[in-house]
Short mmCIF file of C-alpha atoms and ligand atoms in Angstrom, two decimals:
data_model
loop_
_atom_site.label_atom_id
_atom_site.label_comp_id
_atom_site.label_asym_id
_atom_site.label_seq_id
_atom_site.Cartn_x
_atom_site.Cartn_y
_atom_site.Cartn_z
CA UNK A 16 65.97 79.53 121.44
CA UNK A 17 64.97 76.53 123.95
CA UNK A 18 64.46 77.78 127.36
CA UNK A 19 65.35 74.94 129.98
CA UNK A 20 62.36 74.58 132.43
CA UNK A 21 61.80 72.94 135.29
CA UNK A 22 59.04 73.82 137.97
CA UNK A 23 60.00 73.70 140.69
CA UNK A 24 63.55 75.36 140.12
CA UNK A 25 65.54 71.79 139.99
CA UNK A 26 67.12 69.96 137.59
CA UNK A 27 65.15 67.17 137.54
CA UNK A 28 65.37 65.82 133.95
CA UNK A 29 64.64 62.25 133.37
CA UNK A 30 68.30 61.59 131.94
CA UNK A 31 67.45 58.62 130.49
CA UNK A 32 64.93 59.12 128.52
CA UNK A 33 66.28 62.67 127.39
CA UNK A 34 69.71 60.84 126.14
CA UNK A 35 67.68 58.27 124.47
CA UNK A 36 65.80 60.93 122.51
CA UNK A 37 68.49 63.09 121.78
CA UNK A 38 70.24 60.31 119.99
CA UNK A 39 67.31 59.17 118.04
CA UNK A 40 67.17 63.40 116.71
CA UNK A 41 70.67 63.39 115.83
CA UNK A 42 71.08 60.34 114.35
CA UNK A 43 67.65 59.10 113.05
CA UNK A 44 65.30 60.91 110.18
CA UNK A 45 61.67 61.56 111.57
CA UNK A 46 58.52 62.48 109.89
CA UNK A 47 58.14 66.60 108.81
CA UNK A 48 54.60 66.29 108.25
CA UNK A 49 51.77 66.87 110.62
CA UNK A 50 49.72 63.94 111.43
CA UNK A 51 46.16 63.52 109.27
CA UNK A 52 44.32 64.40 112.23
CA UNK A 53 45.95 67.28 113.20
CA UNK A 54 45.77 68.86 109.88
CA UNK A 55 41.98 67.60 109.81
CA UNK A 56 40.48 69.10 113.53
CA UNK A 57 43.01 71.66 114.58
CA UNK A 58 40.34 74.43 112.85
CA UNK A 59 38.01 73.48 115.60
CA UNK A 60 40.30 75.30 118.15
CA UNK A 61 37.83 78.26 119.27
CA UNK A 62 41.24 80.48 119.40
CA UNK A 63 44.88 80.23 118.44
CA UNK A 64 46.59 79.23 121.97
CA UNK A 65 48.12 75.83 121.55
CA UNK A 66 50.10 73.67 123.53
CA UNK A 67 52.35 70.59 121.73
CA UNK A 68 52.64 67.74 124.36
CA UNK A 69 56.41 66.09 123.58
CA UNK A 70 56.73 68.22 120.79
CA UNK A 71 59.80 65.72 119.25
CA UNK A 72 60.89 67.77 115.93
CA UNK A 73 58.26 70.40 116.26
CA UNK A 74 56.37 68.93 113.39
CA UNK A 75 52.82 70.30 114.44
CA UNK A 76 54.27 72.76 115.92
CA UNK A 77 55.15 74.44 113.19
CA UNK A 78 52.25 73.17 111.20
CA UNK A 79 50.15 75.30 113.93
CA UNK A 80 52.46 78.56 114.08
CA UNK A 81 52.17 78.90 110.44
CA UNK A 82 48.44 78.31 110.74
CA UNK A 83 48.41 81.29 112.92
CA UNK A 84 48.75 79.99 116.40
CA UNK A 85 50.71 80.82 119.51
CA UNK A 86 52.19 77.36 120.20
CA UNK A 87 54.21 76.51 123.64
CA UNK A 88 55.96 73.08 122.61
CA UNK A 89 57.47 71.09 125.46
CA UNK A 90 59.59 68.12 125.19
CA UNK A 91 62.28 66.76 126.88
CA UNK A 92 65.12 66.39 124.48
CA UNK A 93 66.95 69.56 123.47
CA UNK A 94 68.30 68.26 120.80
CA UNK A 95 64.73 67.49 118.96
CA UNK A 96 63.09 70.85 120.28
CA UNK A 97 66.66 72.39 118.81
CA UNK A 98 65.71 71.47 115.18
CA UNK A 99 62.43 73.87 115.16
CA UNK A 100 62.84 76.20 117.68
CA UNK A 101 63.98 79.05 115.89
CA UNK A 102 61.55 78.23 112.51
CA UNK A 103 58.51 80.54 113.43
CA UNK A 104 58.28 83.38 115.97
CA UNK A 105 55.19 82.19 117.28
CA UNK A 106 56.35 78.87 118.86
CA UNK A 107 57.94 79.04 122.62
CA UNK A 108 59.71 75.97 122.95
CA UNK A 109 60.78 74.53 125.94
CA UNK A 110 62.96 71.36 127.51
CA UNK A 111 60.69 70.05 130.52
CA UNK A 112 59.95 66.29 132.06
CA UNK A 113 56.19 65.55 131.33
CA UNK A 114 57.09 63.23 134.26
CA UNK A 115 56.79 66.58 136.86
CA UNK A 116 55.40 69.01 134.34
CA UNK A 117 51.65 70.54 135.33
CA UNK A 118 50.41 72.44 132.27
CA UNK A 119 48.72 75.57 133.66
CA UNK A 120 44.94 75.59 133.95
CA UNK A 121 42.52 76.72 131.55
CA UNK A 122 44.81 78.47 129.39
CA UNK A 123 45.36 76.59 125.81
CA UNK A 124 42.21 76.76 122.84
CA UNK A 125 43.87 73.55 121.32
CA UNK A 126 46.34 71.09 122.55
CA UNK A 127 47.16 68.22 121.51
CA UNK A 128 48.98 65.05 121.79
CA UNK A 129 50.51 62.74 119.64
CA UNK A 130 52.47 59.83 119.64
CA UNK A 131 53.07 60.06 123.87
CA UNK A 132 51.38 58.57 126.69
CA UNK A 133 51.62 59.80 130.45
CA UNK A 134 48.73 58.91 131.76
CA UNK A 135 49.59 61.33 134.90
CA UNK A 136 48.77 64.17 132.70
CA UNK A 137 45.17 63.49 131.60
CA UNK A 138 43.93 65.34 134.49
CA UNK A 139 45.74 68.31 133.71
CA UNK A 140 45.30 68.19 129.33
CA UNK A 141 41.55 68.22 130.28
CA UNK A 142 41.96 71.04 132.74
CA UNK A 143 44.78 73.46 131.02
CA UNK A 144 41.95 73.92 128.22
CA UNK A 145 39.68 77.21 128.58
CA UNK A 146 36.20 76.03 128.33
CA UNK A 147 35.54 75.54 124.22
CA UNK A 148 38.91 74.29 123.68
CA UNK A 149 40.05 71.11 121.15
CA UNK A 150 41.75 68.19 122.75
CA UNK A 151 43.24 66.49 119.82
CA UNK A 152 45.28 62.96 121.20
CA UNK A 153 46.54 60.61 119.22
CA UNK A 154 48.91 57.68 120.31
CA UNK A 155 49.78 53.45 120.01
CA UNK A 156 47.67 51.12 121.16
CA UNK A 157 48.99 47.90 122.54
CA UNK A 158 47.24 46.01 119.55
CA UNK A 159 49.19 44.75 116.17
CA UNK A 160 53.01 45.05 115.16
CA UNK A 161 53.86 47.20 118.26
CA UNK A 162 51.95 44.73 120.75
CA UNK A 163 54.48 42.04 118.93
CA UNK A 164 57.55 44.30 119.30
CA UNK A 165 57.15 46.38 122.70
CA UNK A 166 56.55 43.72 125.06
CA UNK A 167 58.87 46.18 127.06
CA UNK A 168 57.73 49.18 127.05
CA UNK A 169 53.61 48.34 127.87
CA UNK A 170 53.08 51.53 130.21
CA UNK A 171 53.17 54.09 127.11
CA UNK A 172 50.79 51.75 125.14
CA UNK A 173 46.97 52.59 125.29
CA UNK A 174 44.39 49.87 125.92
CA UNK A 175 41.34 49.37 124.18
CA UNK A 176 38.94 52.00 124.82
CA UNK A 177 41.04 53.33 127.25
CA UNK A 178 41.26 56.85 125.44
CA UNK A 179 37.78 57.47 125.29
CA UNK A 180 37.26 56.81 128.79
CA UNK A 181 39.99 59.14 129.96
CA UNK A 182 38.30 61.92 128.32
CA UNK A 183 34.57 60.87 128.38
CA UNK A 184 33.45 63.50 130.91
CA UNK A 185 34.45 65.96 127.76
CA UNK A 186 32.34 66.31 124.19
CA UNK A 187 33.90 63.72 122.21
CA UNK A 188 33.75 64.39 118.28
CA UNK A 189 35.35 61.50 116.90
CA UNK A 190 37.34 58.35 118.36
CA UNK A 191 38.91 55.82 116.44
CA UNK A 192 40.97 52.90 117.20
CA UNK A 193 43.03 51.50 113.83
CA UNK A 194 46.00 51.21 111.29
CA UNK A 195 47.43 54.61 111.33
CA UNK A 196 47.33 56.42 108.02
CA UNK A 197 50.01 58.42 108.56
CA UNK A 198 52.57 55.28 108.82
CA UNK A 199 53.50 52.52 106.75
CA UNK A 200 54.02 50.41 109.47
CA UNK A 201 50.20 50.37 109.86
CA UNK A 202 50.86 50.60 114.06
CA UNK A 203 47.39 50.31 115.40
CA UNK A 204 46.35 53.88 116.69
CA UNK A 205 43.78 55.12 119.21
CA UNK A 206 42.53 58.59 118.06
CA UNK A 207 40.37 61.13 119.96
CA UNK A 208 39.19 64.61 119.39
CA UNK A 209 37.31 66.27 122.24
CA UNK A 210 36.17 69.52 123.24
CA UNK A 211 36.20 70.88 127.14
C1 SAM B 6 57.41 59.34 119.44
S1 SAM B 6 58.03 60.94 119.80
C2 SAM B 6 56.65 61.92 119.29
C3 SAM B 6 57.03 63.31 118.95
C4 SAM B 6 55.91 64.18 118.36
N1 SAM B 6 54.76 64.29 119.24
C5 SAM B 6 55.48 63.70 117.02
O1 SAM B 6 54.37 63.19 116.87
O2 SAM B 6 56.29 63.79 116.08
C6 SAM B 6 57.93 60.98 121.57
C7 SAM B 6 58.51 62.26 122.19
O3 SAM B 6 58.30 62.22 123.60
C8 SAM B 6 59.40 62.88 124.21
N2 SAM B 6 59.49 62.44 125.61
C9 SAM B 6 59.73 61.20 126.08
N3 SAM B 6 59.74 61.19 127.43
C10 SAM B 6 59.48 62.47 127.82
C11 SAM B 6 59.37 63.11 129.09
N4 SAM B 6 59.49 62.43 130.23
N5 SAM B 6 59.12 64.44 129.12
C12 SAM B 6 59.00 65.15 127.97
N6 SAM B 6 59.09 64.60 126.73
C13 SAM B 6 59.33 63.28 126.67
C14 SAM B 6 60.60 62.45 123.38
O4 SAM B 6 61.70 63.31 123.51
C15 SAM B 6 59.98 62.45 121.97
O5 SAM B 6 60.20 63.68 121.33
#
C-alpha cells in the first residue's frame, strides 16, 4: 500500500512535478537494477534502517528490503511508488513533496540518494542519520551530454565539487565525479559516500 503523506496535514503536492512523473512510470521503462554504488557501500550501514530519497520504481528499495533492511521510500509520484510497494514487507512507502518534507532526526543507519537533487534537504540527510550511519548520494552533474541537453532544468544539476562540500563536515569514504557506469548515456555523475 502507499500511504499519502503530507506534514503538516495539507495537500500540498507539487502537481506538476507529480503528473510529470507519473506519466514517465506509466508510460516509460526504467532501470530494475540498483545502482553500482549502492550495491557496492550499502554493507557499511552500521544497522538495517534505511531511508530511499525519491524512491522512483523502488529499485534500491527493494534491493535493500531483500538485503534485510527496514526501508521507508518516499517519492512523490504514486504511480512509480505503486509499482514496488507491495514487493517486500519490509519497505513503507510513501507519496510526499521533498519540497516540504523534513526527514526525522537521527533515525536512519543508511540513506541514500540517487539520481535527485534538493539541495534544501542536505541539512536534514546529514541530520536524520544516527551517529555511524552511511550517506550514500549519487546524482548529475551539470558537466557532459546533460550540461548540452538541460540548459533548463540547471537547479537539480550538481556543480563541481559541490557534493563533497555539502557533506564535508561528515567522514567522507569515497567521492567521485565521472561517466556513470550504470548508464549508457555516460551522464557525468558526482558520487559520495559518507558516514555521520
Ligand atoms: C530520476 S528519478 C530517480 C528515481 C530513483 N532514485 C532511481 O534512482 O531510480 C527522480 C525521482 O524524483 C521524484 N521527485 C521529483 N520531484 C519530487 C518531489 N518534489 N518530491 C518527491 N519526489 C520527487 C520523481 O517522482 C522521480 O521518481
Amino acid at each position: 500500500m502507499v500511504g499519502d503523506f503530507s506534514q503538516d496535514g495539507k495537500f500540498n503536492m507539487t502537481t506538476q512535478d507529480r503528473s510529470r512523473w507519473n506519466v514517465k512510470y506509466r508510460t516509460e521503462a526504467h532501470p530494475s537494477e540498483a545502482a553500482h554504488v549502492v550495491k557496492k557501500f550499502y554493507r557499511l550501514a552500521p544497522a538495517k534502517k534505511a531511508l530511499d530519497i525519491a524512491a522512483g520504481n523502488g529499485r534500491h528499495s527493494v534491493f535493500l528490503a531483500r538485503m534485510g533492511f527496514t526501508v521507508d521510500a518516499v517519492d512523490i509520484s504514486e504511480v512509480g511508488l505503486s509499482q514496488f510497494a507491495d514487493i517486500h514487507p519490509g519497505i513503507r512507502a510513501f507519496c510526499a513533496d521533498l519540497d516540504q518534507y523534513e526527514i526525522p532526526a537521527s533515525h536512519y543507519d543508511l540513506i541514500i540518494n540517487v539520481k535527485f537533487l534538493n539541495r534544501r534537504l542536505n541539512p536534514y540527510i546529514r541530520e536524520g542519520l544516527r551517529p555511524g550511519g552511511t550517506l550514500i548520494f549519487h546524482s548529475l552533474l551539470d558537466e557532459g551530454p546533460t550540461k548540452r541537453q538541460a540548459t533548463h532544468c540547471r537547479d537539480y544539476l550538481l556543480r563541481r565539487n559541490e557534493l563533497l562540500h555539502a557533506f564535508i563536515d561528515m567522514r567522507i569514504v569515497y567521492y567521485r565525479e565521472g561517466a556513470d557506469p550504470d548508464d549508457d548515456k555516460k551522464d557525468e555523475m558526482a558520487t559520495l559516500v559518507a558516514i555521520r
